[in-house]
Coordinates of N, CA and C in Angstrom, one line a residue:
L1 N -6.8 24.0 -24.3 CA -5.8 24.2 -24.2 C -4.9 22.8 -23.4
N2 N -4.6 22.0 -23.6 CA -4.2 20.5 -22.9 C -2.9 20.8 -22.3
M3 N -2.7 21.2 -21.0 CA -1.4 21.8 -20.7 C -0.8 20.1 -19.8
V4 N -1.2 19.0 -19.8 CA -0.8 18.1 -20.2 C 0.3 17.3 -20.5
N5 N 1.1 17.0 -20.2 CA 2.1 16.5 -21.4 C 3.1 14.6 -20.6
F6 N 2.9 14.0 -21.4 CA 2.9 12.7 -21.5 C 4.8 12.3 -21.7
S7 N 5.3 13.8 -21.9 CA 6.7 13.2 -22.2 C 7.7 12.4 -21.0
G8 N 8.4 11.7 -21.4 CA 9.2 10.6 -20.4 C 9.5 9.4 -20.7
K9 N 10.0 8.7 -20.1 CA 10.3 7.3 -19.7 C 9.1 6.7 -19.1
W10 N 8.7 5.4 -19.7 CA 7.9 4.9 -18.9 C 7.7 3.2 -18.7
K11 N 7.6 2.7 -17.7 CA 8.0 1.4 -17.7 C 6.8 0.4 -17.2
L12 N 6.0 -0.6 -17.7 CA 4.9 -1.3 -17.6 C 5.3 -1.6 -15.9
S13 N 4.2 -1.3 -15.2 CA 4.7 -1.8 -13.7 C 3.5 -2.7 -13.3
K14 N 2.0 -2.7 -14.0 CA 1.3 -3.8 -13.9 C 0.1 -3.9 -14.7
S15 N -0.6 -4.4 -15.1 CA -1.6 -4.9 -16.2 C -2.6 -5.3 -15.2
E16 N -3.8 -5.1 -15.9 CA -4.7 -5.3 -15.3 C -6.2 -5.8 -16.1
N17 N -6.9 -7.4 -16.1 CA -7.6 -7.7 -17.2 C -6.8 -7.5 -18.4
F18 N -5.7 -7.8 -18.8 CA -4.7 -7.6 -20.2 C -5.4 -8.6 -20.9
E19 N -5.1 -10.3 -20.3 CA -5.2 -11.2 -21.2 C -7.1 -11.3 -21.6
K20 N -7.6 -11.2 -20.9 CA -9.1 -11.2 -21.3 C -9.0 -10.3 -22.5
F21 N -8.8 -8.9 -22.1 CA -8.9 -8.0 -23.2 C -8.5 -8.3 -24.9
L22 N -7.0 -9.4 -24.5 CA -6.5 -9.6 -25.7 C -7.5 -11.0 -26.4
E23 N -7.6 -11.8 -25.4 CA -8.7 -12.9 -25.7 C -10.1 -12.3 -26.8
D24 N -10.5 -10.9 -26.2 CA -11.7 -10.7 -26.6 C -11.3 -9.8 -28.3
I25 N -10.1 -9.6 -28.4 CA -9.7 -9.1 -30.0 C -9.5 -10.3 -30.7
D26 N -9.3 -11.5 -30.2 CA -8.7 -12.8 -30.7 C -7.8 -12.9 -31.0
V27 N -7.0 -12.4 -30.1 CA -5.4 -12.8 -29.7 C -5.4 -14.4 -29.0
G28 N -4.8 -15.1 -30.2 CA -4.3 -16.7 -29.5 C -4.1 -16.8 -28.6
V29 N -4.2 -18.1 -27.8 CA -3.7 -17.8 -26.4 C -2.3 -18.2 -26.6
I30 N -1.2 -18.5 -27.1 CA 0.2 -18.5 -27.1 C 0.7 -17.2 -26.9
K31 N -0.1 -16.4 -28.1 CA 0.6 -15.0 -27.8 C -0.1 -14.1 -26.7
R32 N -1.1 -14.4 -26.6 CA -1.7 -14.2 -25.0 C -0.6 -14.4 -23.7
Q33 N -0.3 -15.7 -23.8 CA 0.8 -15.9 -22.7 C 2.0 -15.5 -22.9
A34 N 2.4 -15.2 -24.4 CA 3.5 -14.1 -24.8 C 3.6 -12.7 -24.1
A35 N 2.5 -11.9 -24.4 CA 2.0 -10.9 -24.2 C 2.1 -10.5 -22.6
K36 N 1.5 -11.5 -22.1 CA 1.7 -11.9 -20.5 C 3.1 -11.4 -19.8
M37 N 4.1 -11.4 -20.4 CA 5.1 -12.1 -20.1 C 6.1 -10.7 -20.6
V38 N 6.0 -10.0 -21.4 CA 6.7 -9.0 -22.0 C 6.7 -8.0 -21.4
S39 N 7.8 -7.3 -20.8 CA 7.9 -6.0 -20.3 C 7.8 -5.0 -21.1
S40 N 7.2 -4.2 -21.4 CA 7.1 -2.8 -22.0 C 7.6 -1.5 -21.6
E41 N 8.1 -0.6 -22.3 CA 8.2 0.7 -22.2 C 7.9 1.9 -22.9
H42 N 7.1 3.0 -22.5 CA 7.1 4.0 -23.8 C 8.1 4.9 -23.6
H43 N 8.2 5.5 -24.9 CA 9.5 6.8 -24.4 C 8.3 7.6 -25.3
I44 N 8.3 8.7 -24.8 CA 7.5 9.7 -25.3 C 8.1 11.0 -25.3
Q45 N 8.0 11.6 -26.4 CA 8.1 12.9 -26.6 C 7.0 14.0 -27.3
Q46 N 6.5 14.8 -26.0 CA 5.3 15.3 -26.7 C 5.6 17.2 -26.7
E47 N 5.4 17.2 -27.7 CA 5.1 18.9 -27.9 C 3.9 19.3 -27.8
G48 N 3.0 19.5 -27.3 CA 1.6 20.6 -27.6 C 1.1 19.0 -28.2
D49 N 0.3 19.2 -29.5 CA -0.5 18.4 -30.0 C 0.2 16.6 -30.5
N50 N 1.5 17.6 -30.7 CA 2.8 16.5 -31.4 C 3.0 15.8 -30.5
M51 N 2.8 14.3 -31.0 CA 3.2 13.0 -30.0 C 4.0 12.2 -30.7
N52 N 5.4 11.6 -30.5 CA 6.2 10.8 -30.4 C 6.3 9.8 -29.5
V53 N 5.7 8.3 -30.0 CA 6.0 7.4 -29.0 C 6.5 6.1 -29.3
D54 N 7.3 6.2 -28.9 CA 8.6 4.6 -29.0 C 7.8 3.5 -28.1
V55 N 7.7 2.7 -28.5 CA 6.9 1.5 -27.6 C 8.0 0.3 -28.1
V56 N 8.9 0.5 -26.6 CA 9.9 -0.7 -26.4 C 9.5 -2.0 -25.8
A57 N 10.0 -3.0 -26.1 CA 9.3 -4.5 -25.4 C 10.4 -5.5 -26.0
T58 N 10.6 -6.2 -24.6 CA 11.3 -6.9 -24.5 C 11.0 -8.1 -25.2
G59 N 12.1 -8.7 -26.1 CA 11.8 -10.2 -27.0 C 11.0 -10.0 -28.0
Q60 N 10.4 -8.8 -28.4 CA 9.6 -8.0 -29.3 C 9.8 -7.0 -30.2
K61 N 9.7 -7.4 -31.4 CA 9.7 -5.9 -32.1 C 8.7 -4.8 -31.4
G62 N 9.6 -3.6 -31.1 CA 8.9 -2.5 -30.7 C 8.0 -1.7 -32.2
K63 N 7.1 -0.7 -31.5 CA 6.6 0.7 -32.8 C 7.1 1.8 -32.4
K64 N 6.7 2.5 -33.2 CA 7.1 4.0 -33.1 C 5.7 4.6 -33.9
Q65 N 5.1 5.0 -33.1 CA 3.9 6.3 -33.2 C 4.5 7.6 -33.3
D66 N 4.3 8.2 -34.6 CA 4.3 9.4 -34.8 C 3.0 10.4 -35.0
Y67 N 2.2 11.1 -34.3 CA 0.9 11.4 -34.9 C 0.4 12.8 -34.1
T68 N -0.3 13.6 -34.7 CA -0.7 14.6 -33.8 C -2.4 14.3 -33.2
V69 N -2.3 14.7 -32.5 CA -3.9 14.6 -31.5 C -4.7 15.3 -32.5
G70 N -5.8 14.3 -32.9 CA -6.9 14.9 -33.7 C -6.6 14.4 -35.3
G71 N -5.4 13.5 -35.3 CA -5.5 12.9 -36.5 C -5.2 11.5 -36.5
S72 N -4.7 10.5 -37.4 CA -4.9 9.5 -37.5 C -3.3 9.0 -38.0
F73 N -3.8 7.7 -37.5 CA -2.0 6.8 -38.0 C -2.2 5.3 -38.2
T74 N -1.8 4.4 -38.8 CA -2.1 3.4 -39.0 C -0.9 2.2 -38.8
E75 N -1.4 1.5 -37.7 CA -0.2 0.6 -36.9 C -0.9 -1.1 -37.2
K76 N 0.4 -2.1 -37.3 CA -0.1 -3.2 -37.2 C -0.3 -3.8 -35.9
E77 N -1.6 -4.8 -35.5 CA -2.2 -4.7 -34.0 C -1.5 -6.0 -33.5
I78 N -1.7 -6.5 -32.5 CA -1.0 -7.8 -32.0 C -1.5 -8.8 -32.6
N79 N -2.5 -9.0 -32.9 CA -2.9 -10.0 -34.1 C -2.5 -10.0 -35.5
G80 N -1.6 -8.9 -35.9 CA -1.2 -8.8 -37.3 C -2.1 -8.3 -37.8
E81 N -3.2 -7.9 -37.7 CA -4.1 -7.1 -38.8 C -3.4 -5.7 -38.4
E82 N -3.7 -5.1 -39.9 CA -3.4 -3.3 -39.8 C -4.6 -2.6 -38.8
A83 N -4.6 -1.5 -38.3 CA -5.5 -0.7 -38.0 C -5.3 0.5 -38.4
E84 N -6.4 0.9 -38.7 CA -6.6 2.6 -38.7 C -6.8 3.4 -37.5
V85 N -5.7 4.0 -36.6 CA -6.0 4.8 -35.7 C -6.2 6.2 -35.3
S86 N -7.3 6.5 -34.9 CA -7.8 8.0 -35.0 C -7.3 8.4 -33.5
T87 N -7.3 9.7 -33.5 CA -7.0 10.0 -31.8 C -7.5 11.3 -31.5
A88 N -8.3 11.8 -30.3 CA -8.3 12.6 -30.4 C -8.2 13.1 -28.4
W89 N -8.5 14.5 -28.2 CA -8.3 15.0 -26.7 C -9.7 14.5 -25.9
E90 N -9.2 14.5 -25.1 CA -11.0 14.0 -24.4 C -10.4 14.7 -22.9
G91 N -10.4 15.9 -22.5 CA -10.3 16.5 -21.4 C -8.4 16.2 -21.2
E92 N -7.9 15.5 -20.2 CA -6.6 15.7 -20.4 C -6.4 14.6 -20.3
S93 N -7.0 14.1 -21.5 CA -6.4 12.3 -22.2 C -6.4 12.1 -23.4
I94 N -5.3 11.4 -23.8 CA -5.8 11.2 -25.1 C -6.6 10.2 -25.6
V95 N -7.6 9.5 -26.5 CA -8.5 8.7 -26.7 C -7.8 8.2 -28.3
E96 N -7.2 7.0 -28.2 CA -7.3 6.2 -29.2 C -8.5 5.4 -29.9
T97 N -8.8 6.0 -30.9 CA -10.0 4.4 -31.8 C -9.4 3.4 -32.4
H98 N -9.5 2.1 -32.2 CA -8.3 1.3 -33.3 C -9.4 0.5 -33.8
K99 N -9.4 0.9 -35.2 CA -10.0 -0.2 -36.3 C -9.5 -0.8 -36.9
A100 N -9.3 -2.2 -36.7 CA -9.2 -3.3 -37.9 C -10.5 -3.9 -38.3
K101 N -9.8 -4.8 -39.1 CA -10.6 -5.5 -40.5 C -11.7 -6.0 -39.3
S102 N -11.0 -6.8 -37.8 CA -12.1 -8.1 -37.5 C -11.9 -7.6 -36.1
F103 N -11.8 -6.4 -36.0 CA -12.1 -5.8 -34.3 C -12.2 -4.2 -34.1
E104 N -12.5 -3.4 -33.1 CA -12.1 -2.0 -33.0 C -12.4 -2.0 -31.7
Y105 N -11.1 -1.3 -31.3 CA -11.3 -1.2 -29.9 C -10.7 0.4 -29.4
K106 N -11.0 0.6 -28.1 CA -10.4 2.0 -27.7 C -9.7 1.9 -26.6
L107 N -8.6 3.1 -26.6 CA -7.3 3.4 -25.8 C -7.4 4.3 -25.3
T108 N -7.0 4.7 -24.2 CA -7.0 5.8 -23.5 C -6.0 6.0 -22.8
R109 N -5.3 7.2 -22.8 CA -4.0 7.5 -22.3 C -3.8 8.7 -21.3
S110 N -3.8 8.2 -19.9 CA -3.9 9.5 -18.9 C -2.8 9.4 -18.0
L111 N -2.4 10.8 -17.2 CA -1.6 10.7 -16.2 C -2.4 10.8 -15.0
E112 N -1.9 9.7 -14.0 CA -2.7 9.4 -12.8 C -1.9 10.2 -11.7
D113 N -0.8 10.4 -12.3 CA 0.2 11.8 -11.2 C 1.6 11.8 -12.0
N114 N 2.2 12.6 -11.7 CA 3.2 12.9 -12.5 C 4.2 11.7 -12.6
D115 N 4.1 10.3 -12.2 CA 5.0 9.5 -12.1 C 4.1 7.9 -12.8
T116 N 2.7 8.1 -12.9 CA 1.7 7.3 -13.1 C 1.2 7.7 -14.4
M117 N 1.2 6.7 -15.6 CA 0.7 7.0 -16.9 C -0.2 5.4 -16.6
V118 N -1.4 6.0 -17.3 CA -2.5 4.7 -17.2 C -3.0 4.6 -18.6
L119 N -2.8 3.2 -19.1 CA -3.6 3.2 -20.4 C -4.6 2.0 -20.4
H120 N -5.5 2.9 -20.7 CA -7.2 2.2 -20.2 C -7.7 1.6 -21.7
L121 N -8.1 0.3 -21.6 CA -8.6 -0.5 -22.6 C -9.7 -0.7 -22.8
E122 N -10.3 -0.9 -24.0 CA -11.7 -1.4 -23.8 C -12.2 -1.9 -25.0
S123 N -12.4 -3.2 -24.9 CA -12.5 -3.9 -26.0 C -14.0 -4.0 -26.8
P124 N -13.9 -4.6 -27.9 CA -15.3 -4.7 -28.7 C -16.7 -5.3 -27.5
K125 N -16.3 -6.4 -26.6 CA -17.1 -6.8 -25.7 C -17.0 -6.4 -24.6
G126 N -17.0 -4.9 -24.2 CA -17.1 -4.5 -23.0 C -15.7 -4.5 -22.0
T127 N -15.2 -5.7 -22.2 CA -14.0 -5.7 -21.3 C -13.1 -4.7 -21.4
R128 N -12.9 -3.7 -19.9 CA -12.0 -3.3 -19.8 C -10.7 -3.5 -18.6
A129 N -9.6 -3.3 -19.6 CA -7.9 -3.5 -18.8 C -7.3 -2.0 -18.8
K130 N -6.2 -2.6 -18.2 CA -5.7 -1.3 -17.8 C -3.9 -1.5 -17.6
R131 N -3.3 -0.9 -18.0 CA -1.9 -1.0 -18.5 C -1.0 0.3 -17.2
I132 N -0.7 -0.2 -16.2 CA -0.1 1.1 -15.8 C 1.6 0.9 -15.8
Y133 N 1.6 2.1 -16.3 CA 3.4 2.3 -16.1 C 3.8 3.7 -15.4
K134 N 5.1 3.3 -15.0 CA 5.7 4.1 -13.9 C 6.7 5.0 -14.6
R135 N 6.9 6.3 -14.1 CA 8.2 6.9 -14.9 C 9.2 6.2 -14.3
I136 N 10.3 6.2 -15.5 CA 11.8 5.7 -15.3 C 12.4 6.7 -15.6
E137 N 12.4 7.6 -16.1 CA 12.9 9.3 -16.6 C 12.1 10.4 -16.9

């Protein structure tokens, strides 16, 4: 039984190695520059294994993810490709495996503490990036 709860509003506070990660999945230089400037928020409602994630990004179309951990969903990746995303609990983290036509990567969502959520990204080339979010609500 996973007692961890990601519910809340989270705002991106810093990124580590994100540009290199985007480069690895063939995101062009202009989109990479834009992605660096974007401030993003995750508005999350979680009930048990049911996740409702609203990603709100400045100057960009956000996205909504509705899934049950253990299941999968599809979404458009930053390079425009459709990806099949499978999800699973790993300890107190949720691991998403994104499979698109030209690449596959892993995203692990975990809580560092009550006010800090970290998205760990691992590219097909082994680049590890972090997106660190702070709780705003």
